[in-house]
Coordinates of C-alpha atoms in Angstrom, one line a residue:
Chain A
M243 CA 11.0 21.5 62.4
K244 CA 14.5 21.2 61.1
K245 CA 13.7 17.7 59.8
I246 CA 10.6 18.8 57.9
A247 CA 12.6 21.6 56.2
L248 CA 15.3 19.1 55.2
L249 CA 12.7 16.7 53.7
A250 CA 11.2 19.5 51.7
V251 CA 14.5 20.4 50.1
V252 CA 15.2 16.7 49.2
A253 CA 11.9 16.3 47.5
L254 CA 12.4 19.5 45.6
S255 CA 15.9 18.4 44.4
I256 CA 14.5 15.1 43.2
I257 CA 11.8 16.9 41.2
C258 CA 14.4 19.2 39.7
C259 CA 16.6 16.3 38.7
E260 CA 13.8 14.8 36.5
K261 CA 15.0 15.1 32.9
E262 CA 12.6 16.4 30.3
E263 CA 11.7 13.6 28.0
V264 CA 12.9 14.1 24.5
W265 CA 11.9 11.8 21.6
P266 CA 14.5 10.7 19.1
F267 CA 14.0 11.8 15.5
F268 CA 12.6 9.1 13.2
Q269 CA 15.0 6.6 11.5
T270 CA 14.9 7.7 7.9
W271 CA 15.9 6.6 4.5
K272 CA 17.3 9.3 2.2
G273 CA 15.1 8.2 -0.7
P274 CA 15.7 8.2 -4.4
Q275 CA 18.2 10.8 -5.5
N276 CA 16.8 11.2 -9.1
Y277 CA 16.2 14.9 -8.6
G278 CA 19.0 15.8 -6.2
Q279 CA 20.4 15.2 -2.8
V280 CA 21.1 17.1 0.4
H281 CA 23.7 16.4 3.2
A282 CA 23.9 18.2 6.5
I283 CA 24.7 17.8 10.2
R284 CA 21.5 17.9 12.1
N285 CA 22.0 18.3 15.9
G286 CA 25.4 16.8 15.6
E287 CA 24.5 13.8 13.4
I288 CA 24.6 13.2 9.7
W289 CA 21.3 13.9 7.9
E290 CA 20.6 13.0 4.3
A291 CA 17.5 13.3 2.1
S292 CA 16.4 13.6 -1.5
A293 CA 16.1 17.0 -3.0
S294 CA 14.1 18.6 -5.8
G295 CA 13.8 22.1 -7.2
H296 CA 10.8 24.0 -8.4
F297 CA 11.7 26.7 -11.0
F298 CA 10.2 28.3 -14.0
S299 CA 7.1 29.6 -12.2
T300 CA 5.4 31.9 -14.7
S301 CA 4.2 34.1 -11.9
D302 CA 7.6 34.5 -10.3
P303 CA 10.5 33.4 -12.6
H304 CA 13.1 35.1 -10.4
H305 CA 12.5 32.8 -7.4
C306 CA 12.5 29.1 -6.8
A307 CA 11.7 26.6 -4.1
I308 CA 13.9 23.8 -3.0
S309 CA 12.5 20.8 -1.2
F310 CA 14.2 18.0 0.8
T311 CA 12.3 14.8 1.6
A312 CA 13.3 11.8 3.8
F313 CA 11.3 8.6 4.1
Y314 CA 10.6 5.9 6.6
P315 CA 13.2 3.1 6.1
D316 CA 12.5 -0.3 4.6
S317 CA 9.4 1.0 3.1
I318 CA 8.1 -0.4 -0.2
L319 CA 5.6 2.5 -0.3
S320 CA 8.0 5.5 0.2
V321 CA 6.1 6.9 3.2
V322 CA 7.3 10.5 3.8
A323 CA 8.8 11.1 7.3
E324 CA 10.4 14.5 6.9
S325 CA 9.9 17.5 4.6
F326 CA 12.3 20.4 4.7
G327 CA 12.6 23.2 2.2
F328 CA 13.2 26.8 1.3
S329 CA 10.7 28.9 -0.6
N330 CA 11.2 32.2 -2.4
V331 CA 14.9 31.6 -3.0
P332 CA 16.4 34.1 -5.6
V333 CA 17.5 32.3 -8.8
A334 CA 20.9 34.0 -8.7
V335 CA 24.2 33.2 -7.1
G336 CA 24.6 34.8 -3.7
S337 CA 24.1 34.6 0.0
Y338 CA 20.6 35.1 1.4
K339 CA 19.3 35.6 4.8
I340 CA 16.3 33.5 5.9
H341 CA 13.3 35.4 7.2
L342 CA 13.4 35.1 11.0
S343 CA 9.8 35.8 12.0
E344 CA 8.3 33.0 14.0
V345 CA 4.9 34.2 13.2
L346 CA 3.5 33.6 9.7
S347 CA 2.5 37.0 8.2
P348 CA 2.0 38.7 4.9
A349 CA 5.7 39.8 5.1
W350 CA 6.7 36.2 5.6
Y351 CA 5.0 35.2 2.3
D352 CA 7.3 37.5 0.4
S353 CA 10.5 36.5 2.1
L354 CA 13.0 33.7 1.8
R355 CA 11.5 31.3 4.2
C356 CA 12.0 27.7 5.4
L357 CA 9.9 25.1 7.1
Y358 CA 10.8 21.7 8.5
V359 CA 8.0 19.2 9.0
L360 CA 7.9 15.8 10.7
K361 CA 5.2 13.8 8.9
H362 CA 3.5 10.5 8.6
D363 CA 2.9 10.4 4.8
D364 CA 0.4 13.3 4.5
V365 CA -0.2 14.0 8.2
V366 CA 1.7 16.7 9.9
I367 CA 3.1 15.6 13.2
T368 CA 5.0 18.7 14.1
E369 CA 6.6 21.7 12.4
Y370 CA 9.8 23.7 12.9
R371 CA 10.3 27.3 11.8
P372 CA 13.5 29.5 11.9
D373 CA 14.6 30.6 15.3
P374 CA 14.1 34.4 15.4
N375 CA 17.0 34.8 17.8
V376 CA 19.6 33.3 15.3
E377 CA 20.8 36.0 13.0
S378 CA 23.1 33.7 11.0
N379 CA 20.3 31.6 9.4
R380 CA 21.3 31.7 5.7
V381 CA 21.1 30.0 2.3
W382 CA 23.9 30.3 -0.2
V383 CA 23.2 29.7 -3.9
D384 CA 26.5 28.7 -5.3
A385 CA 25.7 27.5 -8.9
I386 CA 22.8 27.5 -11.3
D387 CA 22.9 25.4 -14.4
T388 CA 20.1 26.6 -16.7
V389 CA 20.7 23.9 -19.2
A390 CA 20.5 21.0 -16.8
G391 CA 18.0 22.8 -14.7
T392 CA 19.9 22.4 -11.4
I393 CA 20.7 24.7 -8.5
S394 CA 23.4 24.0 -5.9
G395 CA 24.1 25.6 -2.6
R396 CA 24.6 25.5 1.1
F397 CA 22.6 26.4 4.2
D398 CA 23.0 26.8 7.9
V399 CA 19.8 27.2 9.9
T400 CA 18.4 26.8 13.4
L401 CA 14.8 26.1 13.8
L402 CA 12.3 26.0 16.7
K403 CA 9.5 23.6 17.2
D404 CA 5.9 25.0 16.8
P405 CA 5.2 26.4 20.3
D406 CA 1.6 25.3 19.9
D407 CA 2.7 21.7 19.8
T408 CA 2.5 20.5 23.3
R409 CA 1.7 16.9 22.4
T410 CA 5.0 15.7 20.9
K411 CA 8.3 15.6 22.7
F412 CA 10.7 16.0 19.8
P413 CA 13.7 18.3 20.4
R414 CA 12.7 22.0 20.7
T415 CA 15.6 23.1 18.6
I416 CA 17.1 21.8 15.4
R417 CA 20.3 23.1 14.0
F418 CA 21.3 22.2 10.5
Q419 CA 25.0 22.9 9.9
N420 CA 27.2 22.5 6.8
G421 CA 24.2 21.8 4.6
T422 CA 24.9 21.2 1.0
F423 CA 22.4 20.5 -1.8
T424 CA 22.0 20.0 -5.5
A425 CA 18.4 20.1 -6.8
R426 CA 17.0 19.5 -10.2
H427 CA 13.7 20.9 -11.4
W428 CA 10.8 18.6 -10.6
P429 CA 8.4 18.8 -13.6
Chain B
M147 CA -22.1 17.5 -24.5
K148 CA -23.1 19.4 -21.4
S149 CA -20.2 20.4 -19.2
L150 CA -20.2 20.0 -15.5
T151 CA -20.5 23.2 -13.6
M152 CA -18.3 24.0 -10.6
D153 CA -21.4 23.6 -8.4
G154 CA -22.0 20.2 -9.9
F155 CA -18.4 19.2 -9.5
V156 CA -18.3 20.2 -5.9
K157 CA -21.5 18.2 -5.4
V158 CA -19.6 15.2 -6.8
L159 CA -16.8 15.8 -4.3
E160 CA -19.4 16.1 -1.5
N161 CA -21.0 12.9 -2.5
S162 CA -17.7 11.0 -2.5
V163 CA -17.4 11.7 1.2
N164 CA -21.0 11.0 2.0
F165 CA -21.0 7.8 0.0
A166 CA -18.0 6.7 2.0
F167 CA -20.0 7.4 5.1
E168 CA -22.9 5.4 3.8
N169 CA -20.6 2.5 2.7
S170 CA -19.0 2.4 6.1
D171 CA -22.1 2.5 8.3
I172 CA -21.6 6.0 9.5
P173 CA -25.4 6.6 9.3
N174 CA -26.0 10.1 10.7
K175 CA -23.1 12.1 9.4
R176 CA -23.0 14.2 6.2
V177 CA -20.7 16.8 4.9
R178 CA -21.8 19.9 3.0
F179 CA -19.4 21.8 0.8
R180 CA -19.3 25.5 -0.1
W181 CA -16.7 26.7 -2.5
V182 CA -15.0 30.0 -3.2
V183 CA -12.2 30.9 -5.6
Y184 CA -9.2 31.9 -3.5
N185 CA -5.9 32.6 -5.0
P186 CA -3.4 33.8 -2.4
E187 CA 0.1 34.8 -3.4
Y188 CA 1.6 32.0 -1.3
A189 CA -0.3 29.3 -3.1
L190 CA 1.8 29.6 -6.3
T191 CA 5.3 29.2 -5.0
S192 CA 5.0 27.1 -1.8
S193 CA 5.7 23.5 -1.2
I194 CA 2.6 21.7 0.0
E195 CA 3.8 21.8 3.6
T196 CA 4.3 25.6 3.4
L197 CA 1.0 26.0 1.7
L198 CA -0.7 24.3 4.6
A199 CA 1.2 26.3 7.1
N200 CA 0.2 29.5 5.3
F201 CA -3.4 28.4 4.8
R202 CA -3.6 27.6 8.5
S203 CA -2.3 31.0 9.5
D204 CA -4.1 33.1 7.0
Q205 CA -6.5 35.4 8.7
N206 CA -8.6 35.8 5.6
V207 CA -9.2 32.1 5.7
D208 CA -10.3 32.3 9.4
E209 CA -12.7 35.1 8.5
M210 CA -14.1 33.1 5.6
L211 CA -14.6 30.0 7.7
N212 CA -15.9 31.7 10.8
T213 CA -17.9 34.5 9.4
D214 CA -18.6 34.4 5.6
Y215 CA -19.3 30.7 5.2
R216 CA -19.6 29.5 8.8
A217 CA -17.7 26.4 7.9
D218 CA -16.3 24.0 10.3
L219 CA -13.3 22.9 8.2
G220 CA -11.2 24.5 5.4
L221 CA -9.9 22.5 2.4
F222 CA -7.6 24.2 0.0
I223 CA -7.9 22.6 -3.4
S224 CA -4.7 23.3 -5.2
G225 CA -4.4 23.3 -9.0
R226 CA -0.7 22.4 -8.6
T227 CA 1.0 19.1 -8.3
Y228 CA 3.7 18.4 -5.7
S229 CA 6.7 16.1 -5.8
N230 CA 5.9 14.1 -2.7
A231 CA 2.2 14.3 -1.9
Y232 CA -1.3 14.6 -3.2
G233 CA -2.5 16.2 -0.1
I234 CA -1.6 17.2 3.4
S235 CA -3.6 17.6 6.6
D236 CA -3.5 18.3 10.2
I237 CA -5.0 15.5 12.3
R238 CA -7.5 15.9 15.1
Q239 CA -6.2 14.6 18.4
F240 CA -8.3 13.1 21.2
E241 CA -6.6 15.2 23.8
D242 CA -6.9 18.4 21.8
P243 CA -10.5 18.7 20.6
G244 CA -10.3 22.4 19.8
T245 CA -10.5 24.0 16.4
S246 CA -6.7 24.0 15.8
H247 CA -6.9 21.1 13.5
R248 CA -9.3 22.2 10.8
H249 CA -7.1 22.8 7.6
A250 CA -6.0 20.5 4.8
V251 CA -4.7 20.8 1.2
V252 CA -5.6 18.5 -1.7
S253 CA -4.1 18.5 -5.1
F254 CA -6.8 18.8 -7.8
R255 CA -5.7 15.8 -9.7
A256 CA -6.2 13.3 -6.9
M257 CA -9.3 14.3 -5.2
L258 CA -11.6 11.4 -6.4
A259 CA -11.0 7.9 -7.5
P260 CA -8.8 5.9 -7.4
R261 CA -7.1 7.5 -4.4
W262 CA -10.0 9.4 -2.8
T263 CA -7.6 11.9 -1.4
L264 CA -10.2 14.5 -0.6
A265 CA -12.1 12.1 1.6
H266 CA -8.8 11.0 3.1
E267 CA -7.6 14.5 4.0
L268 CA -11.0 15.7 5.2
T269 CA -11.5 12.8 7.6
H270 CA -8.0 13.2 9.0
L271 CA -9.5 16.4 10.4
L272 CA -12.1 14.2 12.1
G273 CA -9.4 12.0 13.7
A274 CA -9.2 9.2 11.2
D275 CA -5.6 7.9 10.9
H276 CA -3.4 5.7 8.7
N277 CA -3.1 1.9 9.0
W278 CA -0.9 0.4 11.7
C279 CA 2.7 -0.2 11.1
D280 CA 2.2 -3.9 10.8
N281 CA -0.5 -3.4 8.2
V282 CA 1.1 -0.9 5.9
P283 CA 3.4 -2.9 5.2
C284 CA 6.5 -0.8 5.9
N285 CA 8.5 0.1 8.9
T286 CA 6.7 3.2 9.8
C287 CA 6.6 2.6 13.6
F288 CA 7.9 5.7 15.2
P289 CA 7.9 5.0 18.9
P290 CA 6.8 6.4 21.2
T291 CA 4.2 8.2 19.1
C292 CA 3.0 5.1 17.3
N293 CA 2.2 3.4 20.5
E294 CA 0.6 6.5 22.0
R295 CA -1.8 6.6 19.1
N296 CA -3.4 3.4 20.3
Y297 CA -6.9 4.3 19.4
C298 CA -9.3 2.6 17.0
N299 CA -8.8 5.2 14.3
H300 CA -6.7 3.3 11.7
G301 CA -7.0 2.4 8.1
Y302 CA -6.9 -1.2 6.9
R303 CA -5.4 -3.3 4.2
F304 CA -6.8 -6.7 3.5
D305 CA -7.3 -9.2 0.7
A306 CA -10.7 -9.7 -1.0
G307 CA -11.7 -10.9 -4.4
E308 CA -8.1 -12.0 -5.1
L309 CA -6.9 -8.5 -4.8
E310 CA -5.3 -6.4 -2.1
R311 CA -7.8 -3.8 -0.9
K312 CA -7.2 -0.7 1.0
T313 CA -9.6 1.5 2.9
I314 CA -9.5 5.3 2.5
H315 CA -6.9 5.7 5.2
A316 CA -4.6 2.9 4.2
I317 CA -1.4 4.1 2.8
I318 CA -0.7 3.6 -0.9
N319 CA 2.2 4.6 -3.0
S320 CA 2.4 7.2 -5.7
N321 CA 1.9 4.8 -8.6
G322 CA -1.8 5.0 -8.7
L323 CA -2.8 2.1 -6.5
V324 CA -6.5 2.3 -5.6
R325 CA -8.5 2.5 -2.5
I326 CA -12.0 1.4 -1.9
L327 CA -14.6 4.0 -0.9
H328 CA -14.8 2.7 2.7
F329 CA -13.5 3.7 6.0
S330 CA -12.3 0.8 8.1
N331 CA -15.1 -1.0 9.9
P332 CA -14.9 -4.5 11.3
N333 CA -18.7 -4.8 10.9
V334 CA -18.9 -3.9 7.2
D335 CA -17.8 -6.3 4.6
F336 CA -16.3 -5.7 1.1
L337 CA -16.6 -8.7 -1.2
G338 CA -17.2 -10.9 1.8
E339 CA -14.2 -9.7 3.8
P340 CA -14.4 -7.3 6.8
T341 CA -13.1 -3.8 6.1
G342 CA -11.6 -3.4 9.6
V343 CA -10.5 -5.4 12.6
Y344 CA -10.8 -5.4 16.4
G345 CA -8.0 -6.4 18.7
D346 CA -4.7 -4.9 19.9
E347 CA -4.3 -3.0 16.7
P348 CA -7.8 -2.1 15.8
A349 CA -8.8 -0.6 12.4
Y350 CA -12.1 1.1 12.9
N351 CA -12.0 4.6 11.5
A352 CA -15.8 4.6 11.1
Q353 CA -16.1 4.6 14.8
I354 CA -13.8 7.6 15.3
I355 CA -15.8 9.5 12.6
R356 CA -19.0 8.7 14.3
N357 CA -17.6 10.1 17.5
T358 CA -16.0 13.2 16.2
G359 CA -18.6 14.3 13.7
C360 CA -20.7 16.1 16.2
P361 CA -17.9 18.0 18.0
V362 CA -16.4 19.0 14.7
S363 CA -19.8 20.2 13.4
A364 CA -20.0 22.4 16.5
Y365 CA -16.8 24.3 15.6
V366 CA -19.0 26.9 13.9
A367 CA -22.7 27.1 14.2
S368 CA -24.5 27.2 10.8
P369 CA -27.1 29.9 10.0
E370 CA -29.2 27.4 8.2
V371 CA -31.4 24.7 9.6
K372 CA -31.2 21.4 7.7
A373 CA -32.9 18.0 7.9
M374 CA -31.6 14.7 6.8
I375 CA -32.9 11.1 7.0
S376 CA -30.3 8.5 8.0
G377 CA -30.7 4.8 7.5
P378 CA -29.9 2.2 4.9
P379 CA -30.4 3.3 1.2
K380 CA -31.8 -0.2 0.4
L381 CA -34.0 -2.7 2.2
C382 CA -33.2 -6.4 2.2
G383 CA -30.2 -7.1 0.0
G384 CA -28.5 -10.0 -1.7
I385 CA -30.4 -12.7 -3.5
N386 CA -33.8 -13.4 -2.2
G387 CA -33.1 -10.9 0.6
A388 CA -35.4 -11.2 3.6
F389 CA -36.8 -8.0 5.0
S390 CA -36.2 -7.1 8.6
E391 CA -37.6 -4.2 10.6
T392 CA -35.6 -1.1 9.8
I393 CA -35.3 2.2 11.7
Y394 CA -34.8 5.5 10.0
Y395 CA -33.8 8.6 11.9
A396 CA -34.6 12.3 11.4
N397 CA -31.3 14.3 11.8
I398 CA -31.8 18.0 12.2
L399 CA -28.8 20.4 12.1
Q400 CA -29.8 23.3 14.3
P401 CA -29.0 26.8 13.1
A402 CA -27.0 29.2 15.3
Q403 CA -28.9 31.2 17.9
G404 CA -30.9 34.0 16.4
F405 CA -31.5 32.4 13.1
P406 CA -34.9 30.9 12.1
G407 CA -35.5 27.2 12.6
Q408 CA -35.0 26.9 16.3
P409 CA -35.9 23.7 18.3
P410 CA -37.9 21.9 19.5
Y411 CA -39.0 20.3 16.2
T412 CA -42.1 18.3 15.2
V413 CA -41.4 15.6 12.6
S414 CA -43.9 13.8 10.5
W415 CA -42.9 10.8 8.2
W416 CA -44.4 10.2 4.8
W417 CA -43.8 7.9 1.9
N418 CA -44.9 7.4 -1.7
E419 CA -43.6 6.2 -5.1
T420 CA -43.5 9.5 -6.9
G421 CA -41.4 11.6 -4.5
V422 CA -43.9 14.5 -4.7
F423 CA -45.7 15.2 -1.4
T424 CA -48.8 17.2 -0.8
Y425 CA -49.4 16.0 2.7
Q426 CA -53.0 15.4 1.8
A427 CA -53.1 11.6 1.4
P428 CA -53.6 10.0 4.8
D429 CA -52.3 6.6 3.6
E430 CA -48.9 8.3 2.9
L431 CA -48.4 9.3 6.5
L432 CA -46.2 6.8 8.3
G433 CA -46.1 8.5 11.7
T434 CA -44.5 11.2 13.8
G435 CA -41.4 11.5 16.0
N436 CA -37.6 11.6 15.6
Q437 CA -37.5 8.1 14.1
I438 CA -39.7 5.6 12.2
T439 CA -39.6 1.9 12.1
L440 CA -40.5 0.2 8.8
T441 CA -42.3 -3.1 9.6
D442 CA -42.8 -4.1 6.0
V443 CA -41.8 -3.2 2.4
P444 CA -44.0 -0.3 1.4
A445 CA -43.4 -0.6 -2.4
C446 CA -41.4 -2.7 -4.8
N447 CA -38.3 -1.4 -6.5
Y448 CA -38.3 2.1 -5.1
F449 CA -40.1 4.4 -2.8
T450 CA -39.4 7.8 -1.3
L451 CA -39.2 8.3 2.4
H452 CA -39.9 11.9 3.4
I453 CA -39.9 14.0 6.5
R454 CA -41.6 17.3 7.1
V455 CA -40.3 19.2 10.0
R456 CA -41.8 22.2 11.8
S457 CA -39.5 24.3 14.1
D458 CA -40.7 26.0 17.2
D459 CA -40.7 29.4 15.4
G460 CA -43.0 28.0 12.7
L461 CA -40.5 27.3 9.9
Y462 CA -41.2 24.2 7.8
F463 CA -38.4 22.2 6.1
T464 CA -38.2 18.8 4.5
A465 CA -35.8 16.0 3.5
S466 CA -36.3 12.9 1.3
K467 CA -34.5 9.7 0.8
L468 CA -34.9 7.3 -2.1
I469 CA -34.9 3.7 -0.9
F470 CA -34.3 0.7 -3.1
T471 CA -36.4 -2.4 -2.5
G472 CA -35.8 -4.3 -5.7
L473 CA -34.0 -7.2 -4.1
C474 CA -36.6 -7.9 -1.4
E475 CA -38.1 -11.3 -1.3
E476 CA -41.6 -9.8 -1.4
C477 CA -40.9 -8.1 -4.7
Q478 CA -39.4 -11.2 -6.3
E479 CA -42.5 -13.1 -5.5
E480 CA -44.5 -10.5 -7.1
R481 CA -42.6 -11.0 -10.4
V482 CA -43.2 -14.8 -10.3
V483 CA -46.8 -14.2 -10.0
K484 CA -46.8 -12.0 -13.1
T485 CA -45.0 -14.3 -15.5
D486 CA -44.9 -17.9 -16.4
D487 CA -41.5 -17.7 -18.0
L488 CA -38.7 -19.8 -16.6
L489 CA -35.1 -19.1 -16.0
S490 CA -33.7 -21.6 -13.7
G491 CA -30.4 -23.0 -12.5
V492 CA -28.2 -20.0 -13.0
R493 CA -24.7 -21.1 -12.0
A494 CA -21.0 -20.5 -12.7
I495 CA -21.3 -16.8 -12.7
K496 CA -18.1 -15.0 -13.9
V497 CA -17.3 -11.4 -14.2
F498 CA -14.2 -10.5 -16.2
P499 CA -12.1 -8.5 -16.2
N500 CA -12.8 -7.4 -12.7
P501 CA -11.8 -4.7 -11.8
T502 CA -12.5 -3.3 -15.2
S503 CA -11.6 0.0 -16.9
G504 CA -14.9 0.1 -18.7
E505 CA -16.0 -2.9 -20.7
F506 CA -16.5 -6.2 -19.0
T507 CA -18.2 -9.5 -19.6
V508 CA -20.7 -11.3 -17.4
E509 CA -20.7 -15.1 -18.1
F510 CA -23.2 -17.5 -16.6
H511 CA -24.8 -20.9 -17.3
T512 CA -28.5 -21.6 -17.2
E513 CA -30.3 -24.9 -17.5
G514 CA -33.8 -23.5 -17.9
E515 CA -35.8 -22.6 -20.9
P516 CA -35.0 -19.3 -22.7
D517 CA -36.2 -16.3 -20.9
D518 CA -35.7 -12.5 -20.9
A519 CA -34.2 -10.9 -17.9
L520 CA -34.2 -7.3 -16.7
I521 CA -30.7 -6.1 -16.5
F522 CA -29.6 -3.0 -14.6
I523 CA -26.5 -1.7 -12.9
S524 CA -26.6 0.1 -9.6
S525 CA -24.1 1.9 -7.5
M526 CA -23.5 1.1 -3.9
D527 CA -26.0 3.7 -2.8
G528 CA -28.7 1.6 -4.5
K529 CA -29.3 4.1 -7.3
I530 CA -29.8 2.6 -10.8
R531 CA -27.0 4.0 -13.0
Y532 CA -27.8 2.0 -16.2
D533 CA -31.1 0.4 -17.1
L534 CA -30.3 -2.0 -20.0
G535 CA -33.9 -3.2 -20.3
R536 CA -34.7 -6.8 -21.1
R537 CA -32.2 -9.2 -22.7
L538 CA -32.8 -12.7 -23.9
I539 CA -31.2 -15.3 -21.8
S540 CA -30.5 -18.7 -23.6
K541 CA -30.2 -22.1 -22.2
G542 CA -26.5 -22.9 -21.7
V543 CA -23.6 -20.5 -21.5
N544 CA -24.5 -16.8 -21.8
R545 CA -22.0 -14.0 -22.2
I546 CA -23.1 -10.4 -22.0
L547 CA -20.8 -7.5 -22.7
L548 CA -21.4 -4.4 -20.6
D549 CA -19.7 -1.1 -20.4
L550 CA -19.4 1.3 -17.5
K551 CA -17.1 3.8 -19.2
D552 CA -19.4 6.8 -18.5
L553 CA -19.6 6.1 -14.8
P554 CA -17.2 7.3 -12.2
N555 CA -14.8 4.8 -10.6
G556 CA -16.3 2.7 -7.9
L557 CA -18.0 -0.5 -7.0
Y558 CA -21.2 -1.4 -8.9
N559 CA -23.7 -4.3 -8.9
V560 CA -25.0 -5.8 -12.1
H561 CA -28.5 -7.1 -11.5
F562 CA -30.1 -9.9 -13.6
V563 CA -33.8 -10.2 -12.7
G564 CA -35.5 -13.1 -14.4
A565 CA -38.8 -14.8 -13.7
R566 CA -37.7 -17.2 -11.0
Q567 CA -34.0 -16.6 -10.6
N568 CA -32.1 -13.5 -10.3
F569 CA -28.5 -12.8 -9.3
T570 CA -26.3 -9.8 -8.6
A571 CA -22.7 -9.7 -9.6
P572 CA -20.3 -7.1 -8.2
V573 CA -17.9 -5.3 -10.5
T574 CA -15.2 -2.7 -9.7
L575 CA -14.6 0.1 -12.1
Q576 CA -11.1 1.5 -12.1
K577 CA -10.5 3.7 -15.1
S578 CA -6.9 4.7 -15.5
K579 CA -5.9 8.3 -15.1
P580 CA -6.1 10.4 -18.3

């Protein structure tokens, strides 16, 4: 009986030792920097992408959107691998808290929000939204040049993978630290 | 000039997808579009990724899809342009056949030719996927997901007619490269080249769409009963095309429980050359049942195939299909009997430029006596788009200038039908973006 109990414990410990499979992020190319660039530390590694801004909305001239895009490498076709961005960013120098709700809602539409998407060109592979348990998720607008049509700033944000995505095994959490960007208006 | 109504425009969009189904041998699937103006606050300021996320989570959209319109899929047609995409879509997964992947966004400016983005995004929702890493060409392998998606559902890039061709799900760049209105299918050719491939890295999106069409159409039961006839839009084909027995099927989309038009159904098959059916002429009745086999060519040039369906609760409904027979051998023989003119030895046929933005020249050489030939241009569904009437064909080199500028982009056939000889020349219309 003692032997059986011992075997059961061993089997259990072997199961517990199995590591959850985690896929690496895609190898990416930062893309053309014609409309801006972004640098950050993503989960401890350098991350770079191209940036662009979307200002001058006639319906909401006091807010803008900032988009970051990274591409699959060695691609002659510029196939998009990652899209990341902030929407509803006030067009004014300041420090702004990112809306933390995990659930998309009418309140979310009116807030400063962010979304990180792993893609294959136009197909969504998985999405990440701000971690509601991280109060420090912020974007800083440091400079606005209305003549050149550029906006510069920083960000620090932790995101969680879409809980409905059980298919992919990309990391459940992404932390962007020391993010800096300059984005020019994309016409 | 009469302007196109929104209903008419949506019909064009609908047809673009259904023509692609027809072109790709997806015989019993059709899409039906309903449109509504919807202008949520989030549509104006969002990136295309955020717009899709919002659209997907919008409860008003769910209510519209599930209750108001009883639609299986939701497409947001955005009037905006985006810096990195013309559209975005979820993709239906084999292992996740629920309704969670039913939303897509398409930018207004890229819905139709030359990119066919609407058909592209819509059929991602049916499981169709991009071309394989080796066939893009680019280093888009992202193991392990790339290898895990080892299904047949991939687009295809190939060479045909001295140009690189891409099916609807082959990746193209943002510089306006064109796709053909085909889903990948190893059994369907385009200018003599197969539009898909079997093997370790198959490209056969037509197969995945055939498989997923029914489960996707079951997402939401429709309140309306609808009948369709599936089968080829033309009999025979090519020069001196031989006829072979051809089967047509009656496809009936059942309404939700409680709505009129419940099964079982009784189907009768009819034909005539006018397209107007009174069900009184016994010689127009072909038979009954869910399918009919045509054993000969009923009429030359065109005829209408028609079904009349009676549901168990007494509702009658119909469907018609215009079928082109102009290239059948039987019909060509009929012309020879009617005329003594000669046009023989047509050779060295050239079409240039091809693709064309509108005007193009067909050049050919004949050795026979002068003749007049019937010239018309048809689209790939067999419909005549231009009837140019009769033109004199001289002995020697002939050059005929034609213009497709009023037609939408796509592949067309130019038909020359003379007394003894006729030929068909394919031409691709690619008008540049305004």
